[in-house]
XYZ file of C-alpha atoms in Angstrom:
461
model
C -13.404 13.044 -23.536
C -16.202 13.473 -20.909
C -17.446 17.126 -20.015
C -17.675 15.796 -16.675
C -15.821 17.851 -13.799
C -13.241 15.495 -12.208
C -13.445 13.462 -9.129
C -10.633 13.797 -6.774
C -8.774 11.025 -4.776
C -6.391 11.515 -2.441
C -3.767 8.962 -1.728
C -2.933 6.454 -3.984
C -2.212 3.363 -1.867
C -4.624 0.477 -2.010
C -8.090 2.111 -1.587
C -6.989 5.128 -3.525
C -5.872 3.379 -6.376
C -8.890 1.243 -6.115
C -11.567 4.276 -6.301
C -9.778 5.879 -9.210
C -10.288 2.600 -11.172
C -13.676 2.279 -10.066
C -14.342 5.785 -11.240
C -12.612 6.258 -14.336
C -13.892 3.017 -15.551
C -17.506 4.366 -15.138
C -16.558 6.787 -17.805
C -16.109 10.209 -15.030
C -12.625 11.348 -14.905
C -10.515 11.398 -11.804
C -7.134 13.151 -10.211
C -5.506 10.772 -8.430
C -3.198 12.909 -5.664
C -0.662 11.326 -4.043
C 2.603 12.883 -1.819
C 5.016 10.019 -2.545
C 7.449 11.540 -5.087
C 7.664 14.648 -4.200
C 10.918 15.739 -2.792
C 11.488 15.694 0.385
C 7.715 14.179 1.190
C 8.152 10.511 2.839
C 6.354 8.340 5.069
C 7.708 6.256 8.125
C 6.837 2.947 6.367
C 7.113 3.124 2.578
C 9.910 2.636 0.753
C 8.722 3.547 -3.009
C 6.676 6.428 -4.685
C 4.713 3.400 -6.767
C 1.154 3.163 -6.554
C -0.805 0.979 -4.501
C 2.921 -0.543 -2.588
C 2.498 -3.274 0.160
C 4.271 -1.974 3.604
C 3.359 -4.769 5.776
C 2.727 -8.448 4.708
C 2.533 -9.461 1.041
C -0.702 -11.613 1.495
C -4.083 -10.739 1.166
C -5.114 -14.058 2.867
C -7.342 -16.636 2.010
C -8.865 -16.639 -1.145
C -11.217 -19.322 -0.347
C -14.259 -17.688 -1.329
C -16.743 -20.378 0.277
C -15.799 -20.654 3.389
C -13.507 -17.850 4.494
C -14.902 -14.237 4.854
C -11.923 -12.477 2.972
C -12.030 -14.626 -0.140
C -15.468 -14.103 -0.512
C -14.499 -10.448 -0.467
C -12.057 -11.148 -3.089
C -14.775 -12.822 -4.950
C -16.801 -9.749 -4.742
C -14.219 -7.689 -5.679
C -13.330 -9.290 -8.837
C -16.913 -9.374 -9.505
C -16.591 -5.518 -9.709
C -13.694 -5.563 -11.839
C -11.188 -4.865 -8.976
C -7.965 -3.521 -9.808
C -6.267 -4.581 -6.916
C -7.376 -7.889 -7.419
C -6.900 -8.019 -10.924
C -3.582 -7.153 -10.057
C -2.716 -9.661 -7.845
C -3.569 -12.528 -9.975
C -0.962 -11.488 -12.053
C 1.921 -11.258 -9.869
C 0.741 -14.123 -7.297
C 3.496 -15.644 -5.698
C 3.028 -19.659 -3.449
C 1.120 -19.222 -0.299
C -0.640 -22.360 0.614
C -4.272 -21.277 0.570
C -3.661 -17.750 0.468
C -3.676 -15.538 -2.334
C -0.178 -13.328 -1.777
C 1.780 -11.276 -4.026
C 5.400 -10.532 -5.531
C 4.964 -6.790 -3.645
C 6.722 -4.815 -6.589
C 5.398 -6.597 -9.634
C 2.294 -6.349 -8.205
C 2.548 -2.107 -7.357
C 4.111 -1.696 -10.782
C 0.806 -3.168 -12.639
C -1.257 -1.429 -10.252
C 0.821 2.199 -11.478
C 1.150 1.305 -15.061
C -2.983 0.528 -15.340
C -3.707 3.556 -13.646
C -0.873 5.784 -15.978
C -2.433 4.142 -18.939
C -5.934 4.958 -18.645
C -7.073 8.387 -20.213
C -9.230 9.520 -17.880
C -6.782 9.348 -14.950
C -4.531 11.958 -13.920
C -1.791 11.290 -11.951
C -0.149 14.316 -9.772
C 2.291 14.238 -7.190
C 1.509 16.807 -4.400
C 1.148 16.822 -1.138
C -2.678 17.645 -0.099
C -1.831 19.749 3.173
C -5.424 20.831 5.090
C -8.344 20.431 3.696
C -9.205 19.926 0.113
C -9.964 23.304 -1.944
C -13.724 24.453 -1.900
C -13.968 24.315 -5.683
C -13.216 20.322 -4.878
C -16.986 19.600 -4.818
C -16.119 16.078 -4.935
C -13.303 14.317 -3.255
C -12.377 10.296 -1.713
C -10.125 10.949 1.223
C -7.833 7.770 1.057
C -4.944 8.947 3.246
C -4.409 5.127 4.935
C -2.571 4.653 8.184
C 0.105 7.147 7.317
C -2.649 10.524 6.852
C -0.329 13.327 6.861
C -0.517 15.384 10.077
C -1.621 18.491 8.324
C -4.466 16.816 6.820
C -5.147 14.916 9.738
C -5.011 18.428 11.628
C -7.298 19.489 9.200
C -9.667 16.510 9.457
C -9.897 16.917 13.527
C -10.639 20.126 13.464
C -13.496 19.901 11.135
C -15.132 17.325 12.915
C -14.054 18.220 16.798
C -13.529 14.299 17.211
C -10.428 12.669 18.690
C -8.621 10.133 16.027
C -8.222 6.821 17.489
C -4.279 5.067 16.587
C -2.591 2.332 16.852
C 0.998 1.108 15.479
C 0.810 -1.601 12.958
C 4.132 -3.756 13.052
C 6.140 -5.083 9.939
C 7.405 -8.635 9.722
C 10.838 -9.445 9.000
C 12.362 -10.444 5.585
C 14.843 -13.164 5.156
C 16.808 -14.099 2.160
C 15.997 -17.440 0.687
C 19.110 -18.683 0.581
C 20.211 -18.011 3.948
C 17.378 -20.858 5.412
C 19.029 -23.988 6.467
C 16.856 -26.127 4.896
C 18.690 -29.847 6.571
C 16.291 -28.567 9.530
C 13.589 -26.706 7.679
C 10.546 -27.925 4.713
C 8.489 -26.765 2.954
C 4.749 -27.998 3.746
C 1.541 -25.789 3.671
C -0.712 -26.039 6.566
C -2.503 -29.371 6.153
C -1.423 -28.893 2.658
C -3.798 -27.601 1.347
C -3.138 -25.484 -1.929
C -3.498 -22.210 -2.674
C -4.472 -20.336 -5.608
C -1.045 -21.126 -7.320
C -1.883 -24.567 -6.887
C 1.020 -25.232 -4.533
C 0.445 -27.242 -1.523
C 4.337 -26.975 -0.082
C 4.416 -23.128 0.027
C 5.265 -22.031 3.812
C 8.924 -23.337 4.789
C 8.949 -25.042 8.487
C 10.785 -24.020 11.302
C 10.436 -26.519 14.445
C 11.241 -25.735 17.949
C 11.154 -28.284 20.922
C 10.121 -27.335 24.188
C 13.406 -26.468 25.318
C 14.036 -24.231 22.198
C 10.308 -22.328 22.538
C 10.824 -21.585 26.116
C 14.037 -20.175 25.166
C 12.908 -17.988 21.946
C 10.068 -16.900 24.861
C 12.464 -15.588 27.287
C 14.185 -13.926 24.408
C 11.198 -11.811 23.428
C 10.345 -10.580 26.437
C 13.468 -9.907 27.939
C 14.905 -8.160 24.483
C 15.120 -4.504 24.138
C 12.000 -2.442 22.442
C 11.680 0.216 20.291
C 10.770 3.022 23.137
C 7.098 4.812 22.809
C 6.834 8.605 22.673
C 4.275 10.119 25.311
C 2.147 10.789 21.904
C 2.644 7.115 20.528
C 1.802 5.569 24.166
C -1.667 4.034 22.320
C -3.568 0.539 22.304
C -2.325 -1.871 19.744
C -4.937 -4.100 17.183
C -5.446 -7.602 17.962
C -4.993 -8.423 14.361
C -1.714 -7.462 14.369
C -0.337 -7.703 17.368
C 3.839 -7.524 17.722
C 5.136 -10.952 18.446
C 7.087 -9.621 21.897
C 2.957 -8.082 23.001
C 1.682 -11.729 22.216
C 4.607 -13.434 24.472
C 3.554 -11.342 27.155
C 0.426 -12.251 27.234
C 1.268 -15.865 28.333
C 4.067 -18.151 27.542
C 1.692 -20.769 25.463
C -0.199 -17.567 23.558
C 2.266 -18.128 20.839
C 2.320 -21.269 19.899
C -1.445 -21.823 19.803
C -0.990 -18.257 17.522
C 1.332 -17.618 14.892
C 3.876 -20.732 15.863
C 0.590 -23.868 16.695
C 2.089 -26.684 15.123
C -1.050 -28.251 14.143
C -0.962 -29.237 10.295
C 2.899 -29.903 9.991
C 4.828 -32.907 9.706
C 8.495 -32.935 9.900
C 9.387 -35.412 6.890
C 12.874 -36.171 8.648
C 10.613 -37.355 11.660
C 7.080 -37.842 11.139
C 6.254 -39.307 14.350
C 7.748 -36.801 16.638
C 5.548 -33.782 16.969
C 7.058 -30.150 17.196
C 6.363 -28.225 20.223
C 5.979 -24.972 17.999
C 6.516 -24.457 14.334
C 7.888 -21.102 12.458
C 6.391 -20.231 9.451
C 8.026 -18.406 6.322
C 5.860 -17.234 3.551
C 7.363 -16.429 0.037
C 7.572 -12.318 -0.337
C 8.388 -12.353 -4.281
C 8.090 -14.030 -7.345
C 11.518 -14.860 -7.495
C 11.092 -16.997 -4.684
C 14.489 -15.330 -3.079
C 12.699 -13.421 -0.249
C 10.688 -14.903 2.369
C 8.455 -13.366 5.510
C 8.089 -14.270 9.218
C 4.436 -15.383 9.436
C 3.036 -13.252 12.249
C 6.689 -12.211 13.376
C 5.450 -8.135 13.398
C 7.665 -6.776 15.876
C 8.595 -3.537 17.575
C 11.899 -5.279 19.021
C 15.526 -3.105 18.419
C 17.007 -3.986 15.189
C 19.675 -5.701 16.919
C 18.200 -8.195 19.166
C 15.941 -8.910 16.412
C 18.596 -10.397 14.365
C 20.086 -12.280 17.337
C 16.831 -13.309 18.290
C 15.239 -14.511 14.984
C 18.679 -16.822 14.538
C 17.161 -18.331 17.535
C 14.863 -20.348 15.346
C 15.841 -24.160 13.952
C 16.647 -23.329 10.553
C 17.317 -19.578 10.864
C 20.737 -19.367 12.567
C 22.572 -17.888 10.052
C 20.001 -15.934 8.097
C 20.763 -13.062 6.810
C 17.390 -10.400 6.603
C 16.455 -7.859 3.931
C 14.575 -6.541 5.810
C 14.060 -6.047 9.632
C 11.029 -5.309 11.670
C 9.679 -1.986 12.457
C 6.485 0.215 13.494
C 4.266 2.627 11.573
C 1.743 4.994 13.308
C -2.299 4.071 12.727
C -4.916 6.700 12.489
C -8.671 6.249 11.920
C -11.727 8.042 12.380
C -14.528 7.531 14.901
C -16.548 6.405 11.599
C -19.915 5.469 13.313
C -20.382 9.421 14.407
C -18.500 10.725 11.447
C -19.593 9.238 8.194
C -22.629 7.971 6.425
C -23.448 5.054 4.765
C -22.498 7.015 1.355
C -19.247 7.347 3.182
C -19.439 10.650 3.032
C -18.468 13.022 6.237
C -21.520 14.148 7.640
C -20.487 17.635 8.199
C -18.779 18.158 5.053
C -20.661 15.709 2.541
C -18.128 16.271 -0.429
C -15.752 14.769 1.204
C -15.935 10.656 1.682
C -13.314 8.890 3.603
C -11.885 5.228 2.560
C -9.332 2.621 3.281
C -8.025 1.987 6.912
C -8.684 5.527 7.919
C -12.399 4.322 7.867
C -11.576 2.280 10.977
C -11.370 -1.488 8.233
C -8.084 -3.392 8.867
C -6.104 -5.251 5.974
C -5.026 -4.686 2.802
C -8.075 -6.507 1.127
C -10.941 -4.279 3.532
C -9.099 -1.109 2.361
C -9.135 -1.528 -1.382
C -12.968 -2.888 -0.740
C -13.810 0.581 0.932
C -11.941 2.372 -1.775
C -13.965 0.426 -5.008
C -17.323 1.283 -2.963
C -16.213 4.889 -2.200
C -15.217 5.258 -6.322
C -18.347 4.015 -7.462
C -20.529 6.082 -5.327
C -19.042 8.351 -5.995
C -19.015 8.033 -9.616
C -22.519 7.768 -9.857
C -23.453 10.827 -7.654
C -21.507 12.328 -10.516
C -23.833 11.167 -13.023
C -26.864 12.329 -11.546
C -27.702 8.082 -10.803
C -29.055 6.728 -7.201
C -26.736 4.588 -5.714
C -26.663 2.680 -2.300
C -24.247 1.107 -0.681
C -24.823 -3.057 -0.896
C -26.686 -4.756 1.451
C -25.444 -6.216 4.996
C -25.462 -9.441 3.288
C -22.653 -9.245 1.293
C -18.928 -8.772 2.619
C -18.593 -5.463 1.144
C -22.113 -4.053 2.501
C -20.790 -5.653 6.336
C -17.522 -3.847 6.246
C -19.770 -0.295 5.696
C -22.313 -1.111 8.274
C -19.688 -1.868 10.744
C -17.746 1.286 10.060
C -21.185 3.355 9.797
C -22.389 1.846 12.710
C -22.549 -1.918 12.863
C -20.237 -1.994 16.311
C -21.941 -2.202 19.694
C -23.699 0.798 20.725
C -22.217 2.504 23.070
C -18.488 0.589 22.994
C -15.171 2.031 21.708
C -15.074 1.749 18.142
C -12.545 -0.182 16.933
C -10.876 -1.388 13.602
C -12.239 -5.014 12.195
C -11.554 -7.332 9.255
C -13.777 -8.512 7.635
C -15.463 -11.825 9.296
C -18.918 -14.197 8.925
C -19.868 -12.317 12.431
C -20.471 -8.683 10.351
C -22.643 -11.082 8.176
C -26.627 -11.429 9.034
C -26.636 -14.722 10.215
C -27.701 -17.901 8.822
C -28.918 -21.244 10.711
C -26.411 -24.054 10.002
C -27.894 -26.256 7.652
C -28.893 -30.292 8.234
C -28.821 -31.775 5.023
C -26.951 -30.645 1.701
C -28.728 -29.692 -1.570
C -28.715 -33.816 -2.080
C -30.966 -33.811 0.817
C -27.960 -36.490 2.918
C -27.668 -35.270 6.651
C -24.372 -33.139 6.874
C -22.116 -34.554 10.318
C -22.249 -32.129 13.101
C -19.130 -30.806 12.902
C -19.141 -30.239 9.265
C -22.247 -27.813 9.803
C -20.095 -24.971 10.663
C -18.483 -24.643 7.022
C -21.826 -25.497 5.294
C -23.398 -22.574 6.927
C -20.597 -20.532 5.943
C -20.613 -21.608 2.227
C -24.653 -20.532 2.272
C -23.353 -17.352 3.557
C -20.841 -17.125 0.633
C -23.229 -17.572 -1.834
C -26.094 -15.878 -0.654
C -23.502 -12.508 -0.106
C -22.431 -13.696 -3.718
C -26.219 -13.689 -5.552
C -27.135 -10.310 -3.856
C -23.999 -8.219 -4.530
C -24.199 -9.460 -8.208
C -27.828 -7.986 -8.180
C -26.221 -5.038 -6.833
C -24.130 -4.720 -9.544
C -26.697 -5.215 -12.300
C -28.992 -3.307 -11.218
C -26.325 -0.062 -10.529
């Protein structure tokens, strides 16, 4: 056993779990804290005490690591001997070209690695305030659902306002309550995903009569009502289906319902005027998700409105749609690039409460956050990566990468936090690339020049 004193992590969702890999596995050892187990301690959107547990979708998107921004983060993150993503492999459920997850297998590995390893220790408590002075060292990984003493805590320390946002959860339908006369099974231009399944979303197709319809519904249905304290912006990225309707009657079927890709097998010439999407939620195959269907409507008119759909009219849902508060810091003022908070430097700050969105940005800003601050424990010089790779973007962004001067705001990760690259003309063979195929070649350079520098990164740490 190391002499080392321990590192402490609070939380133990995705970017929690994530830095007390990182840092136990370069040999320091770590206390792990987090409230869900202890009686009487809950949060509005969880529904286990296991480590690392999904409340939203069970994807972590593409895992296309050449020409889509998240699976090159994936890429980097197994590079660095991810848990999360080590973790995901193993329970992987069919997604098309998306790498998603059977939600408990997948929490259970991520809690039995951590249990397992010797220099981890587990304790369920509820960190209310600050951490303890003697705490010389401690990863703040609190997620959307920070506490509100700690977040108390956190805002009075800094004297900055938190900025929040609700996050809405998709709906759950049993398998076997999808008519599947009207509905297939066909991924987007089926193309396969990491499961090597190229049928993995089942179809839902509406006619123009039908959309209009499901339209009216969602913005005529009763919504969950706001608090004066919960009356705050939503994220794009997330946006409740109902918000999106309202924006414009064709927003969402050029969003989460665009047809484009799909073909009805029972009648290929006739295109849909929108298509529903189902993705599979476990490895069972008996659960499936609303693509995109986040909503903040009443339980009740969701299930009367969701029947709505072709294919869905006598489903029966495990689980129905709800809302979870958002909290994150005003990062660019607050933290450095060690993540660290400026005014208090023991304490760094990952996950979503950084001001990253999605599961796969969180655990990113959690492995950084462990192994910087693993080596500060060792007495080694460490810097976060460069801009070029996905991992270094996410930190300038959060540490100042957004506009000067404009509201900070929470971002996945995307080629546009990347320095750019001129599209190329000609491949490696030296034949002129088409026009419109420059776009992806220029994002594949990206890829692997972000790839090459975060592996020198890594070697040279």
């Amino acid at each position: 056993m190391t002499d080392l004193s321990p590192i402490h992590v609070i939380g133990g969702g995705l970017a929690g779990s994530e830095a007390a890999w990182q840092i136990a596995s370069a040999g320091v050892p770590v206390v792990l804290h987090e409230m869900r187990g202890v009686p009487g301690v809950r949060t509005d959107a969880h529904h286990t005490d296991g480590l690392a547990e999904l409340v939203c979708s069970n994807s972590f998107r593409s895992d296309d690591w050449e020409h889509n921004a998240v699976g090159l983060l994936h890429a980097e993150m197994r590079a660095l001997g991810s848990i999360i993503m080590a973790s995901a492999h193993d329970h992987q459920v069919p997604a098309g070209g998306a790498l998603a997850v059977d939600r408990d297998g997948f929490s259970q590995k991520v809690t039995a690695k951590l249990e397992a390893h010797p220099l981890v220790t587990i304790q369920r408590e509820e960190i209310a305030g600050l951490p303890p002075e003697d705490w010389d060292s401690v990863i703040v990984a609190t997620g959307p659902l920070t506490s509100p003493a700690l977040a108390e805590a956190i805002l009075s320390l800094t004297g900055e306002e938190s900025l929040s946002f609700f996050d809405a959860i998709a709906p759950i339908v049993h398998a076997d309550s999808i008519d599947f006369d009207i509905a297939w099974r066909q991924s987007r231009y089926d193309k396969e995903g990491p499961g090597g399944d190229a049928a993995a979303y089942v179809n839902c197709p509406m006619n123009k009569a039908e959309y209009e319809a499901f339209v009216d519904a969602l913005i005529d249905g009763p919504k969950a009502e706001f608090k004066e304290w919960e009356n705050v912006p939503y994220f794009d990225g997330c946006l409740p289906i109902e918000v999106m309707a309202e924006r414009g009657r064709e927003t969402l079927r050029h969003g989460p319902m665009k047809p484009v890709g799909l073909t009805n097998p029972r009648d290929p010439l006739v295109k849909a005027h929108a298509i529903v999407q189902l993705r599979q939620d476990n490895a069972l195959g008996t659960l499936f998700n609303i693509v995109g269907f986040q909503t903040k409507l009443k339980h009740g008119a969701q299930a009367e409105t969701f029947r709505m759909i072709p294919g869905l009219q006598k489903a029966q849902f495990a689980r129905l749609g709800g809302l979870h508060r958002n909290t994150y810091l005003n990062s660019p003022r607050l933290l450095d690039r060690q993540l660290r908070l400026k005014s208090m430097p023991r304490l760094r700050f990952a996950g979503q409460v950084t001001g990253v969105e999605g599961y796969v940005e969180s655990a990113a800003t959690g492995l950084l956050a462990g192994r910087l601050a693993a080596a500060e424990r060792l007495g080694k010089s460490l810097d976060a990566p460069e801009a070029h790779t996905a991992i270094g973007a996410l930190v300038e962004h959060i540490t100042g990468g957004h506009l000067e001067g404009a509201k900070f705001q929470p971002m996945n990760i995307n080629y546009g936090l990347l320095p750019p690259l001129e599209a190329p003309k000609v491949d490696e063979a030296g034949v002129k690339i088409p026009l419109k195929e420059r776009g992806r070649a220029k994002k594949r350079l990206m890829s692997i020049r972000a790839l090459r520098a975060l592996e020198a990164w890594r070697d040279a740490a």
